[in-house]
Amino acid sequence: MRDVYDAVILGSGHNSLILQAYLGRSGLSTVCLEPRAVAGGGLETVENPVGSGFFHNTHSFYHRGLTRLPWYSDLNLRQHGAEYLEPELNVALITADGRALEWWTQFEKTVESFAQFSRRDAGALQRWCERFRPIVQNILVPEAQAPPLPLDQRRALLSETEEGRVLLKVSELSPLEFVRQEFEHPAIQAGLLFFNGLREVDLRCRGFGHHIPALLASGRMAQMCVGGVRRLADALIAAVREAGGEIALRTTPRQIRIEDGCVIGVETTDGAFVRARRLVASGLNPHQTFLDLIEPDQLPAPVAEKARNFQYNFIAPLFALNVNLREAPQYQAAERCPELKDAFMVILGLDRPEQFEDIVGHHEAGAIPPTVMWGTCPTRFDASQAPPGRHTAFMWEKTPYRLEGDPQNWDRAKEEHGRVLLRKWSEYAPNIESATLAAFTASPLDVERTLPNMKHGDLLVGAFNNGQVGFHRPFAGAGHYRGILKGLYLCGSSCHPGGNITGLPGYNCAQVVLADLGIAAPWMPRPIADQLKRG
Ligand SMILES: Cc1cc2nc3c(=O)[nH]c(=O)nc-3n(C[C@H](O)[C@H](O)[C@H](O)COP(=O)(O)OP(=O)(O)OC[C@H]3O[C@@H](n4cnc5c(N)ncnc54)[C@H](O)[C@@H]3O)c2cc1C
């Protein structure tokens, strides 16, 4: 590591690496500081046990529509080794009566599956998809891929078009209100709420009613990275290096240094100082960036207050059970629905929308909710992640971070809870217990220990309530990736459009940084206000 770079980037999550690659391609010298021994944050594939040939994706696995994201092609990630599969039977919800509600890459097959539960709901699905396809294409995708507009300006622009007006109207609802209003079958309502919302927003929250039709209409299916998600991290690292960037591993930032109100570099815990000629960009959460890394007397009091008030998503934390298998799970329901053998994401234990309230209630009480779980057997699609003839699989479940009031309780509870989950899984796939050669679990506390930016195990790095959306993410009026202090930028999931492997906080931050530096780049989209002015 040298003493001075144009840009110093904190944390090596995919958003940071994307920003770094774009800045490097524009001729800036860059370094990324990462405390861990590996770069890539939530793009982690581990061999467990070491030397066994069984590989597990311990953080993210489902990468929705990833190959359609602009940075995937801009940064030549396919050529750098990140290859993706998109299994046709993308999601299957197995109901208590052994049927399956299915989402296919072919829309007509999804409609057929809905029709087996309710003809009326199949019609609603078609109608909402048709209605929302242009909204997704002309509004929501461009908005996700650009720095957000101030709310008044956005509302005014959207009000000018029919598509915009429909979007504003549907957004007024909560996801719960939307499904109850538009769909009738409990399993369909529950499936839509789960698949299109439960992971991200409090379903009771108004302002998110458009999430479900938007996701249905987007056609962006869950994809998996061949060889494990680590390959995407490696491809991003290759893109960073190709652009002249450096990544300093096992290097922990201690303080962002500020002189005359301007960020000048970063001091590390081993006493080094890296000067930043142009900027420091943080891929961390607001607590880390503003409260842990900046001296209190350097930070305007209202900013410190806003950082303290930043909220995490209390229903986002996951408990994971990972298994090494002698054979793939065989679902009993496949006797009736043979296509389930090739199902990618399988959801178990969910039949009614009321279960959502139960899950929230259990989270509030610090208790593990009755099991609703989802997972995949990746090796059915990519044999390279296990020894020949063997398999890996996982199940995830929403559990509270503060188990019985204290996250430390997870250390004594997690192994037993893993066994409970395995038994529950065997009710749907009776061979799973005898096929299991080895298993390991990860609790919400383990998630936070591995990636401390996921405070309280919030894998989305910030709730979408508390107004923390769009132009108000992470703080009111601060959704522009500029970190208030001169020379400081924010590029992690605490910024618009939020967590998950979308890379868009990093992509959007790159647009802002280069515009501020007066550097034109051929890949940059037109300003979002121009894109929305369609008339
Ligand atoms: C169990 C689990 C399952 C998930 N499943 C999915 C999924 O299927 N699909 C999906 O899209 N998303 C999933 N996610 C969420 C996804 O992993 C995250 O939203 C995403 O990784 C966030 O990306 P990021 O670039 O903001 O930062 P991260 O990937 O969180 O990376 C942050 C980086 O910063 C580093 N860091 C932390 N603290 C400091 C510090 N003080 N100083 C410097 N560096 C620091 C970390 O070591 C890390 O390298 C899952 C997450 C978990 C935990």
Coordinates of C-alpha atoms and ligand atoms in Angstrom, one line a residue:
M1 CA 0.0 0.0 0.0
R2 CA 1.3 3.4 -0.9
D3 CA 0.9 6.6 1.2
V4 CA -1.4 8.5 -1.2
Y5 CA -4.2 7.6 -3.6
D6 CA -6.9 9.7 -5.3
A7 CA -9.6 7.6 -3.6
V8 CA -9.6 5.5 -0.4
I9 CA -12.5 3.1 0.0
L10 CA -13.6 1.6 3.2
G11 CA -14.8 -2.1 3.3
S12 CA -14.7 -4.4 0.3
G13 CA -18.3 -5.4 -0.1
H14 CA -19.5 -5.7 -3.7
N15 CA -20.7 -2.1 -3.7
S16 CA -17.3 -0.8 -2.8
L17 CA -15.6 -2.9 -5.4
I18 CA -18.0 -1.8 -8.1
L19 CA -17.3 1.9 -7.2
Q20 CA -13.6 1.2 -7.1
A21 CA -13.6 -0.5 -10.6
Y22 CA -15.4 2.5 -12.2
L23 CA -13.2 5.1 -10.5
G24 CA -10.1 3.2 -11.6
R25 CA -11.4 3.0 -15.2
S26 CA -11.7 6.8 -15.1
G27 CA -8.1 7.1 -14.3
L28 CA -8.2 7.5 -10.5
S29 CA -5.7 5.7 -8.3
T30 CA -7.6 3.8 -5.6
V31 CA -7.1 1.6 -2.6
C32 CA -9.8 -0.4 -0.7
L33 CA -9.2 -1.1 3.1
E34 CA -10.7 -4.4 4.3
P35 CA -10.2 -5.8 7.8
R36 CA -10.8 -9.4 6.8
A37 CA -8.4 -11.8 5.0
V38 CA -10.8 -11.9 2.0
A39 CA -12.5 -9.2 -0.1
G40 CA -16.1 -9.3 -1.2
G41 CA -18.2 -9.0 2.0
G42 CA -21.5 -10.9 1.5
L43 CA -20.0 -12.7 -1.6
E44 CA -18.6 -15.6 0.5
T45 CA -18.2 -19.3 -0.4
V46 CA -16.5 -21.5 2.2
E47 CA -15.4 -25.1 2.2
N48 CA -16.8 -26.8 5.2
P49 CA -15.1 -28.9 6.6
V50 CA -11.8 -27.5 5.1
G51 CA -10.5 -30.0 2.5
S52 CA -13.9 -31.8 2.2
G53 CA -14.9 -30.5 -1.2
F54 CA -18.3 -29.3 0.1
F55 CA -18.7 -25.6 -0.6
H56 CA -21.4 -23.3 1.0
N57 CA -22.5 -19.8 0.3
T58 CA -22.8 -18.5 3.8
H59 CA -24.1 -15.0 3.1
S60 CA -25.8 -14.2 -0.2
F61 CA -26.8 -16.9 -2.7
Y62 CA -29.8 -15.8 -4.8
H63 CA -28.7 -13.0 -7.1
R64 CA -31.8 -11.6 -8.6
G65 CA -31.5 -10.7 -12.3
L66 CA -27.8 -10.0 -11.7
T67 CA -26.7 -10.5 -15.3
R68 CA -29.1 -7.7 -16.3
L69 CA -27.5 -5.1 -14.0
P70 CA -25.5 -2.5 -15.9
W71 CA -22.2 -3.0 -14.0
Y72 CA -22.2 -6.8 -14.8
S73 CA -21.6 -5.9 -18.5
D74 CA -19.8 -2.6 -18.1
L75 CA -17.1 -4.3 -15.9
N76 CA -16.9 -7.5 -18.1
L77 CA -17.6 -9.7 -15.2
R78 CA -18.6 -12.7 -17.3
Q79 CA -15.2 -12.5 -19.0
H80 CA -13.6 -12.2 -15.5
G81 CA -15.2 -15.6 -14.5
A82 CA -18.7 -14.8 -13.0
E83 CA -21.1 -17.1 -14.9
Y84 CA -24.7 -17.4 -13.9
L85 CA -27.5 -19.9 -14.1
E86 CA -31.2 -19.1 -13.9
P87 CA -33.2 -22.3 -13.1
E88 CA -36.5 -22.5 -14.8
L89 CA -38.7 -23.5 -11.8
N90 CA -37.3 -20.5 -10.0
V91 CA -39.4 -20.6 -6.7
A92 CA -41.8 -23.2 -5.3
L93 CA -43.8 -22.8 -2.2
I94 CA -44.8 -26.2 -1.0
T95 CA -48.1 -26.0 0.9
A96 CA -49.2 -28.1 3.9
D97 CA -51.5 -30.1 1.7
G98 CA -48.5 -31.1 -0.6
R99 CA -49.3 -28.8 -3.5
A100 CA -46.8 -26.3 -5.0
L101 CA -47.3 -22.7 -5.9
E102 CA -44.7 -22.1 -8.6
W103 CA -42.8 -19.1 -10.1
W104 CA -41.3 -20.0 -13.5
T105 CA -38.9 -18.1 -15.8
Q106 CA -41.7 -18.6 -18.3
F107 CA -44.5 -16.3 -17.2
E108 CA -47.3 -18.4 -18.7
K109 CA -46.3 -21.4 -16.5
T110 CA -46.4 -19.2 -13.4
V111 CA -49.9 -18.1 -14.4
E112 CA -50.9 -21.8 -14.9
S113 CA -49.6 -22.6 -11.4
F114 CA -51.5 -19.7 -9.9
A115 CA -54.7 -20.8 -11.7
Q116 CA -54.5 -24.2 -10.0
F117 CA -55.0 -22.3 -6.7
S118 CA -57.3 -19.6 -7.9
R119 CA -58.4 -18.7 -11.5
R120 CA -59.2 -15.2 -10.2
D121 CA -55.7 -14.7 -8.8
A122 CA -54.1 -16.0 -12.0
G123 CA -56.1 -13.2 -13.8
A124 CA -54.9 -10.6 -11.3
L125 CA -51.4 -11.8 -11.8
Q126 CA -51.6 -11.2 -15.5
R127 CA -53.3 -7.9 -15.1
W128 CA -50.8 -6.5 -12.7
C129 CA -47.9 -7.7 -14.7
E130 CA -49.2 -6.1 -17.8
R131 CA -49.9 -2.9 -16.0
F132 CA -46.6 -2.7 -14.2
R133 CA -44.2 -3.8 -17.0
P134 CA -43.8 -0.3 -18.5
I135 CA -43.7 1.2 -15.0
V136 CA -40.8 -1.1 -14.1
Q137 CA -39.0 -0.5 -17.4
N138 CA -39.5 3.3 -17.6
I139 CA -39.5 4.3 -14.0
L140 CA -38.5 1.8 -11.4
V141 CA -35.4 0.3 -13.1
P142 CA -34.0 3.8 -14.1
E143 CA -34.7 5.1 -10.6
A144 CA -32.9 2.3 -8.9
Q145 CA -29.9 2.9 -11.2
A146 CA -29.5 6.6 -10.5
P147 CA -29.1 8.9 -7.6
P148 CA -32.6 9.6 -6.2
L149 CA -34.4 12.8 -6.8
P150 CA -35.8 15.0 -4.0
L151 CA -39.3 13.7 -3.2
D152 CA -41.2 16.8 -4.4
Q153 CA -39.4 16.8 -7.8
R154 CA -40.0 13.1 -8.1
R155 CA -43.7 13.3 -7.3
A156 CA -44.1 16.2 -9.8
L157 CA -42.4 14.3 -12.6
L158 CA -44.3 11.1 -11.9
S159 CA -47.6 13.0 -11.8
E160 CA -47.1 14.0 -15.4
T161 CA -47.5 10.5 -16.8
E162 CA -50.2 7.9 -16.6
E163 CA -47.6 5.3 -15.6
G164 CA -46.2 7.6 -12.9
R165 CA -49.7 8.3 -11.5
V166 CA -50.5 4.5 -11.3
L167 CA -47.2 4.0 -9.4
L168 CA -47.9 6.8 -6.9
K169 CA -51.4 5.4 -6.3
V170 CA -50.3 1.8 -5.7
S171 CA -47.4 3.0 -3.6
E172 CA -49.8 4.5 -1.1
L173 CA -50.8 1.0 0.0
S174 CA -48.9 -1.4 2.3
P175 CA -47.8 -4.7 0.7
L176 CA -50.4 -6.4 3.0
E177 CA -53.2 -4.1 1.8
F178 CA -52.2 -4.7 -1.8
V179 CA -52.3 -8.5 -1.7
R180 CA -55.5 -8.6 0.4
Q181 CA -57.2 -6.2 -2.0
E182 CA -56.0 -7.9 -5.2
F183 CA -55.6 -11.6 -4.5
E184 CA -57.9 -14.0 -2.7
H185 CA -56.2 -17.4 -2.1
P186 CA -54.3 -17.5 1.3
A187 CA -51.3 -19.4 -0.1
I188 CA -51.0 -17.0 -3.0
Q189 CA -51.3 -14.0 -0.7
A190 CA -48.7 -15.6 1.6
G191 CA -46.4 -16.5 -1.2
L192 CA -46.5 -13.0 -2.8
L193 CA -45.9 -11.4 0.6
F194 CA -43.0 -13.7 1.3
F195 CA -41.3 -13.8 -2.0
N196 CA -41.9 -10.2 -2.9
G197 CA -41.7 -8.4 0.4
L198 CA -41.2 -10.2 3.6
R199 CA -37.4 -10.2 3.2
E200 CA -37.2 -6.5 2.9
V201 CA -40.0 -4.4 4.3
D202 CA -42.4 -4.4 7.2
L203 CA -45.4 -5.6 5.2
R204 CA -47.7 -3.3 7.2
C205 CA -45.8 -0.2 6.1
R206 CA -47.6 2.1 3.7
G207 CA -45.5 3.4 0.8
F208 CA -44.5 0.0 -0.4
G209 CA -47.6 -1.3 -2.1
H210 CA -45.9 -1.2 -5.5
H211 CA -43.2 -3.7 -4.4
I212 CA -45.2 -6.8 -5.2
P213 CA -46.5 -5.9 -8.7
A214 CA -43.1 -4.4 -9.5
L215 CA -41.3 -7.6 -8.7
L216 CA -43.8 -9.7 -10.5
A217 CA -43.5 -7.6 -13.6
S218 CA -39.8 -7.2 -13.5
G219 CA -39.2 -10.7 -14.7
R220 CA -36.0 -10.7 -12.7
M221 CA -35.5 -14.2 -11.5
A222 CA -33.2 -15.6 -8.9
Q223 CA -29.9 -16.5 -10.4
M224 CA -26.9 -18.4 -9.0
C225 CA -23.2 -17.9 -9.6
V226 CA -21.6 -21.0 -11.0
G227 CA -18.9 -22.3 -8.6
G228 CA -20.3 -20.2 -5.8
V229 CA -20.8 -16.5 -5.1
R230 CA -17.1 -16.1 -4.4
R231 CA -16.6 -16.2 -8.2
L232 CA -18.5 -12.9 -8.4
A233 CA -16.2 -11.4 -5.7
D234 CA -13.1 -12.7 -7.7
A235 CA -14.4 -11.3 -10.9
L236 CA -15.0 -7.9 -9.2
I237 CA -11.5 -8.0 -7.7
A238 CA -10.1 -8.8 -11.2
A239 CA -12.0 -5.8 -12.6
V240 CA -10.6 -3.6 -9.8
R241 CA -7.0 -4.8 -10.5
E242 CA -7.4 -4.4 -14.3
A243 CA -8.3 -0.8 -13.6
G244 CA -5.2 -0.4 -11.5
G245 CA -6.9 -0.5 -8.1
E246 CA -5.4 -2.0 -5.0
I247 CA -7.1 -3.9 -2.1
A248 CA -5.4 -3.9 1.3
L249 CA -6.6 -6.9 3.2
R250 CA -6.3 -7.3 7.0
T251 CA -6.3 -3.5 7.2
T252 CA -8.7 -1.9 9.5
P253 CA -9.6 1.8 9.4
R254 CA -9.3 3.6 12.7
Q255 CA -10.2 7.1 11.9
I256 CA -11.3 9.2 8.9
R257 CA -9.1 12.3 9.2
I258 CA -10.5 15.7 8.6
E259 CA -8.7 19.1 8.1
D260 CA -10.6 22.4 7.8
G261 CA -13.9 20.5 7.3
C262 CA -12.5 18.4 4.5
V263 CA -11.7 14.7 4.5
I264 CA -8.0 14.2 3.9
G265 CA -7.4 10.4 4.4
V266 CA -7.7 7.4 6.7
E267 CA -5.6 6.3 9.6
T268 CA -5.5 2.5 10.1
T269 CA -5.3 0.6 13.4
D270 CA -1.7 -0.3 12.7
G271 CA -0.8 3.3 12.7
A272 CA -0.5 3.9 8.9
F273 CA -2.0 7.0 7.3
V274 CA -3.3 6.8 3.8
R275 CA -3.8 10.2 2.2
A276 CA -6.8 10.6 -0.1
R277 CA -6.2 13.3 -2.7
R278 CA -9.8 13.5 -4.0
L279 CA -12.1 11.4 -1.7
V280 CA -12.8 8.8 0.9
A281 CA -15.8 6.5 0.1
S282 CA -17.4 4.4 2.9
G283 CA -19.1 1.1 2.1
L284 CA -20.0 0.9 5.8
N285 CA -23.1 1.8 7.8
P286 CA -23.7 5.3 9.2
H287 CA -22.9 4.3 12.8
Q288 CA -19.5 3.1 11.6
T289 CA -18.8 5.9 9.2
F290 CA -19.9 8.9 11.3
L291 CA -19.8 7.7 14.9
D292 CA -17.0 5.2 15.1
L293 CA -14.6 6.6 12.5
I294 CA -15.0 10.4 12.8
E295 CA -13.9 12.3 15.9
P296 CA -17.1 13.8 17.5
D297 CA -15.7 17.4 17.4
Q298 CA -15.2 17.1 13.6
L299 CA -18.8 16.2 13.0
P300 CA -21.7 18.7 12.9
A301 CA -24.0 17.7 15.8
P302 CA -27.2 17.3 13.6
V303 CA -25.3 14.7 11.5
A304 CA -24.2 12.8 14.5
E305 CA -27.8 12.8 15.7
K306 CA -29.0 11.5 12.3
A307 CA -26.4 8.7 12.4
R308 CA -27.5 7.7 15.9
N309 CA -31.1 7.6 14.7
F310 CA -30.4 5.4 11.7
Q311 CA -32.5 2.2 12.1
Y312 CA -31.8 -1.4 11.2
N313 CA -34.3 -3.9 9.8
F314 CA -35.3 -6.0 12.8
I315 CA -37.0 -8.7 10.7
A316 CA -34.1 -9.0 8.2
P317 CA -31.8 -11.3 10.3
L318 CA -31.5 -14.9 9.2
F319 CA -30.6 -18.2 10.8
A320 CA -28.9 -20.6 8.4
L321 CA -28.6 -24.4 8.4
N322 CA -26.0 -25.7 5.9
V323 CA -25.7 -29.4 5.2
N324 CA -23.3 -31.8 3.4
L325 CA -25.4 -34.5 1.8
R326 CA -25.0 -38.1 0.6
E327 CA -27.9 -37.4 -1.8
A328 CA -30.1 -34.5 -2.8
P329 CA -33.3 -33.7 -0.7
Q330 CA -36.3 -35.6 -2.1
Y331 CA -39.5 -33.7 -1.4
Q332 CA -42.5 -35.8 -0.7
A333 CA -44.6 -33.3 -2.7
A334 CA -42.6 -34.3 -5.8
E335 CA -44.7 -37.5 -6.0
R336 CA -47.6 -35.3 -7.0
C337 CA -45.6 -32.5 -8.6
P338 CA -42.6 -34.2 -10.3
E339 CA -41.2 -30.9 -11.5
L340 CA -40.3 -30.1 -7.9
K341 CA -37.1 -32.2 -8.4
D342 CA -35.8 -29.3 -10.4
A343 CA -37.1 -26.5 -8.1
F344 CA -34.5 -23.9 -7.2
M345 CA -35.7 -21.9 -4.2
V346 CA -38.1 -24.0 -2.1
I347 CA -40.3 -22.3 0.6
L348 CA -41.6 -24.5 3.4
G349 CA -44.1 -23.9 6.2
L350 CA -45.9 -21.0 4.7
D351 CA -49.6 -21.2 3.9
R352 CA -51.4 -18.1 5.2
P353 CA -50.6 -14.3 5.3
E354 CA -51.5 -14.2 9.0
Q355 CA -48.2 -16.0 9.6
F356 CA -46.4 -12.8 8.8
E357 CA -47.9 -11.1 11.8
D358 CA -46.9 -14.0 13.9
I359 CA -43.3 -13.8 12.7
V360 CA -43.2 -10.1 13.5
G361 CA -44.7 -10.7 16.9
H362 CA -42.1 -13.4 17.7
H363 CA -39.3 -11.0 16.6
E364 CA -40.6 -8.3 18.9
A365 CA -40.7 -10.8 21.8
G366 CA -37.2 -12.2 21.0
A367 CA -38.6 -15.6 20.3
I368 CA -38.0 -18.0 17.4
P369 CA -41.2 -18.1 15.3
P370 CA -42.9 -21.3 14.1
T371 CA -40.8 -22.5 11.2
V372 CA -41.1 -20.8 7.9
M373 CA -38.0 -21.7 5.9
W374 CA -36.6 -21.5 2.4
G375 CA -33.5 -22.8 0.7
T376 CA -31.9 -24.6 -2.2
C377 CA -29.7 -27.6 -3.1
P378 CA -27.2 -25.7 -5.2
T379 CA -25.4 -28.8 -6.4
R380 CA -28.5 -30.0 -8.3
F381 CA -27.6 -27.2 -10.7
D382 CA -23.9 -26.9 -10.3
A383 CA -22.1 -30.1 -9.3
S384 CA -18.8 -28.3 -8.8
Q385 CA -19.8 -27.2 -5.3
A386 CA -19.5 -30.8 -3.8
P387 CA -17.5 -34.0 -4.3
P388 CA -18.8 -36.2 -7.2
G389 CA -22.2 -37.6 -6.5
R390 CA -22.6 -35.6 -3.2
H391 CA -24.6 -32.5 -2.5
T392 CA -24.9 -29.4 -0.4
A393 CA -28.1 -27.7 0.7
F394 CA -29.2 -24.9 3.0
M395 CA -32.3 -23.6 4.7
W396 CA -32.8 -20.0 6.0
E397 CA -35.3 -18.8 8.5
K398 CA -36.1 -15.4 9.9
T399 CA -35.2 -15.3 13.5
P400 CA -34.7 -12.4 16.0
Y401 CA -31.3 -10.9 16.6
R402 CA -31.9 -10.6 20.4
L403 CA -32.9 -14.1 21.2
E404 CA -34.7 -14.0 24.6
G405 CA -33.5 -10.4 24.9
D406 CA -29.8 -11.1 24.3
P407 CA -28.0 -11.9 21.1
Q408 CA -25.3 -13.9 23.0
N409 CA -28.0 -16.5 23.7
W410 CA -27.5 -17.7 20.1
D411 CA -24.2 -19.2 21.0
R412 CA -25.8 -21.8 23.3
A413 CA -29.0 -22.2 21.3
K414 CA -27.9 -22.4 17.7
E415 CA -26.8 -26.1 17.5
E416 CA -30.0 -27.3 19.0
H417 CA -32.0 -25.0 16.8
G418 CA -30.2 -26.4 13.8
R419 CA -31.4 -29.9 14.8
V420 CA -34.9 -28.6 15.2
L421 CA -34.8 -27.2 11.7
L422 CA -33.4 -30.4 10.2
R423 CA -36.2 -32.4 11.7
K424 CA -38.7 -29.9 10.4
W425 CA -37.2 -30.1 6.9
S426 CA -37.5 -33.9 7.1
E427 CA -41.3 -33.5 7.3
Y428 CA -41.1 -32.3 3.7
A429 CA -38.0 -34.2 2.5
P430 CA -38.0 -37.4 4.5
N431 CA -34.5 -38.5 3.3
I432 CA -32.8 -35.3 4.6
E433 CA -31.8 -36.5 8.1
S434 CA -30.3 -39.8 6.9
A435 CA -28.6 -38.1 3.9
T436 CA -26.8 -35.6 6.1
L437 CA -23.1 -36.2 6.5
A438 CA -22.3 -33.0 8.3
A439 CA -24.1 -29.7 9.2
F440 CA -23.3 -26.3 10.5
T441 CA -25.4 -23.3 11.5
A442 CA -25.0 -19.5 11.4
S443 CA -27.0 -17.3 13.7
P444 CA -27.8 -13.5 13.3
L445 CA -25.1 -12.9 15.8
D446 CA -22.6 -14.8 13.6
V447 CA -23.6 -12.6 10.7
E448 CA -22.8 -9.5 12.6
R449 CA -19.5 -10.9 13.9
T450 CA -18.4 -11.7 10.3
L451 CA -19.7 -8.5 8.7
P452 CA -20.1 -5.8 11.5
N453 CA -21.6 -3.4 9.0
M454 CA -24.7 -5.7 9.2
K455 CA -25.5 -4.3 12.6
H456 CA -27.9 -6.4 14.6
G457 CA -27.6 -9.0 11.9
D458 CA -29.4 -6.7 9.4
L459 CA -28.2 -8.1 6.1
L460 CA -29.9 -5.2 4.3
V461 CA -27.8 -2.7 6.4
G462 CA -30.6 -0.4 7.2
A463 CA -34.4 -0.6 7.5
F464 CA -36.7 0.9 4.8
N465 CA -39.0 2.3 7.4
N466 CA -38.2 5.4 9.5
G467 CA -38.3 7.2 6.1
Q468 CA -35.0 5.7 5.1
V469 CA -35.9 5.3 1.4
G470 CA -34.7 7.0 -1.8
F471 CA -33.7 10.6 -1.3
H472 CA -33.9 10.0 2.5
R473 CA -31.6 7.0 2.6
P474 CA -29.6 7.0 4.9
F475 CA -30.9 10.3 6.3
A476 CA -33.5 12.8 5.3
G477 CA -32.3 14.7 2.3
A478 CA -28.9 12.8 2.2
G479 CA -29.7 10.3 -0.5
H480 CA -27.1 11.7 -2.8
Y481 CA -24.1 9.5 -1.8
R482 CA -22.2 12.6 -0.5
G483 CA -21.3 12.1 3.1
I484 CA -22.0 15.7 4.3
L485 CA -18.3 16.4 4.9
K486 CA -16.3 17.6 1.9
G487 CA -14.6 14.7 0.2
L488 CA -16.6 12.0 1.9
Y489 CA -18.9 9.7 0.0
L490 CA -21.2 6.8 0.9
C491 CA -21.4 3.7 -1.3
G492 CA -22.8 0.8 0.8
S493 CA -26.2 -0.7 1.3
S494 CA -27.3 2.0 3.7
C495 CA -27.8 4.1 0.6
H496 CA -30.4 4.0 -2.1
P497 CA -31.6 1.5 -3.3
G498 CA -30.5 -0.5 -0.2
G499 CA -29.2 -4.0 0.6
N500 CA -28.9 -7.2 -1.3
I501 CA -26.5 -8.0 -4.2
T502 CA -27.7 -5.3 -6.6
G503 CA -24.4 -3.3 -6.7
L504 CA -26.5 -0.2 -7.3
P505 CA -25.4 1.9 -4.3
G506 CA -21.8 1.5 -5.6
Y507 CA -22.9 2.1 -9.2
N508 CA -24.9 5.2 -8.3
C509 CA -22.1 6.5 -6.0
A510 CA -19.7 6.2 -9.0
Q511 CA -22.0 8.5 -11.0
V512 CA -22.0 11.1 -8.3
V513 CA -18.3 11.0 -7.6
L514 CA -17.3 11.3 -11.3
A515 CA -19.8 14.1 -11.9
D516 CA -18.4 16.0 -8.9
L517 CA -14.9 15.6 -10.2
G518 CA -16.0 16.7 -13.7
I519 CA -15.1 13.4 -15.3
A520 CA -17.3 12.2 -18.1
A521 CA -17.7 8.5 -18.5
P522 CA -19.4 6.7 -21.5
W523 CA -21.3 4.2 -19.3
M524 CA -23.2 6.9 -17.3
P525 CA -27.0 6.9 -17.8
R526 CA -28.8 10.1 -18.6
P527 CA -29.9 12.1 -15.6
I528 CA -32.9 10.5 -14.0
A529 CA -35.0 13.6 -14.2
D530 CA -34.6 13.5 -18.0
Q531 CA -35.5 9.8 -18.1
L532 CA -38.7 10.4 -16.2
K533 CA -39.8 13.3 -18.4
R534 CA -41.4 11.0 -21.0
G535 CA -44.8 12.5 -21.3
Ligands
LIG1 C1 -27.3 -15.1 5.6 C2 -27.4 -14.1 4.5 C3 -28.1 -14.4 3.4 C4 -28.2 -13.4 2.4 N1 -28.8 -13.8 1.2 C5 -28.9 -12.9 0.2 C6 -29.4 -13.3 -1.1 O1 -29.7 -14.5 -1.3 N2 -29.4 -12.4 -2.1 C7 -29.0 -11.1 -1.9 O2 -29.0 -10.4 -2.8 N3 -28.5 -10.7 -0.7 C8 -28.4 -11.6 0.3 N4 -27.8 -11.2 1.5 C9 -27.5 -9.8 1.7 C10 -26.2 -9.3 1.1 O3 -25.2 -10.2 1.4 C11 -25.9 -7.9 1.6 O4 -27.0 -7.1 1.5 C12 -24.7 -7.3 0.8 O5 -23.6 -8.2 0.9 C13 -24.4 -5.9 1.2 O6 -23.4 -5.5 0.3 P1 -22.4 -4.3 0.7 O7 -21.5 -4.1 -0.5 O8 -23.2 -3.1 1.1 O9 -21.5 -4.7 1.9 P2 -21.1 -6.1 2.5 O10 -21.2 -7.2 1.5 O11 -21.8 -6.3 3.8 O12 -19.6 -5.9 2.8 C14 -19.1 -4.9 3.7 C15 -17.6 -5.1 3.8 O13 -17.1 -4.1 4.8 C16 -16.2 -4.7 5.7 N5 -16.3 -4.0 7.0 C17 -17.2 -4.2 8.0 N6 -16.9 -3.4 9.0 C18 -15.8 -2.7 8.6 C19 -15.0 -1.6 9.2 N7 -15.3 -1.2 10.4 N8 -14.0 -1.1 8.5 C20 -13.7 -1.6 7.2 N9 -14.4 -2.5 6.6 C21 -15.4 -3.1 7.3 C22 -16.7 -6.2 5.8 O14 -15.7 -7.0 6.2 C23 -17.1 -6.4 4.3 O15 -16.1 -6.9 3.5 C24 -27.7 -12.1 2.5 C25 -27.0 -11.8 3.7 C26 -26.8 -12.8 4.7 C27 -26.1 -12.4 5.9

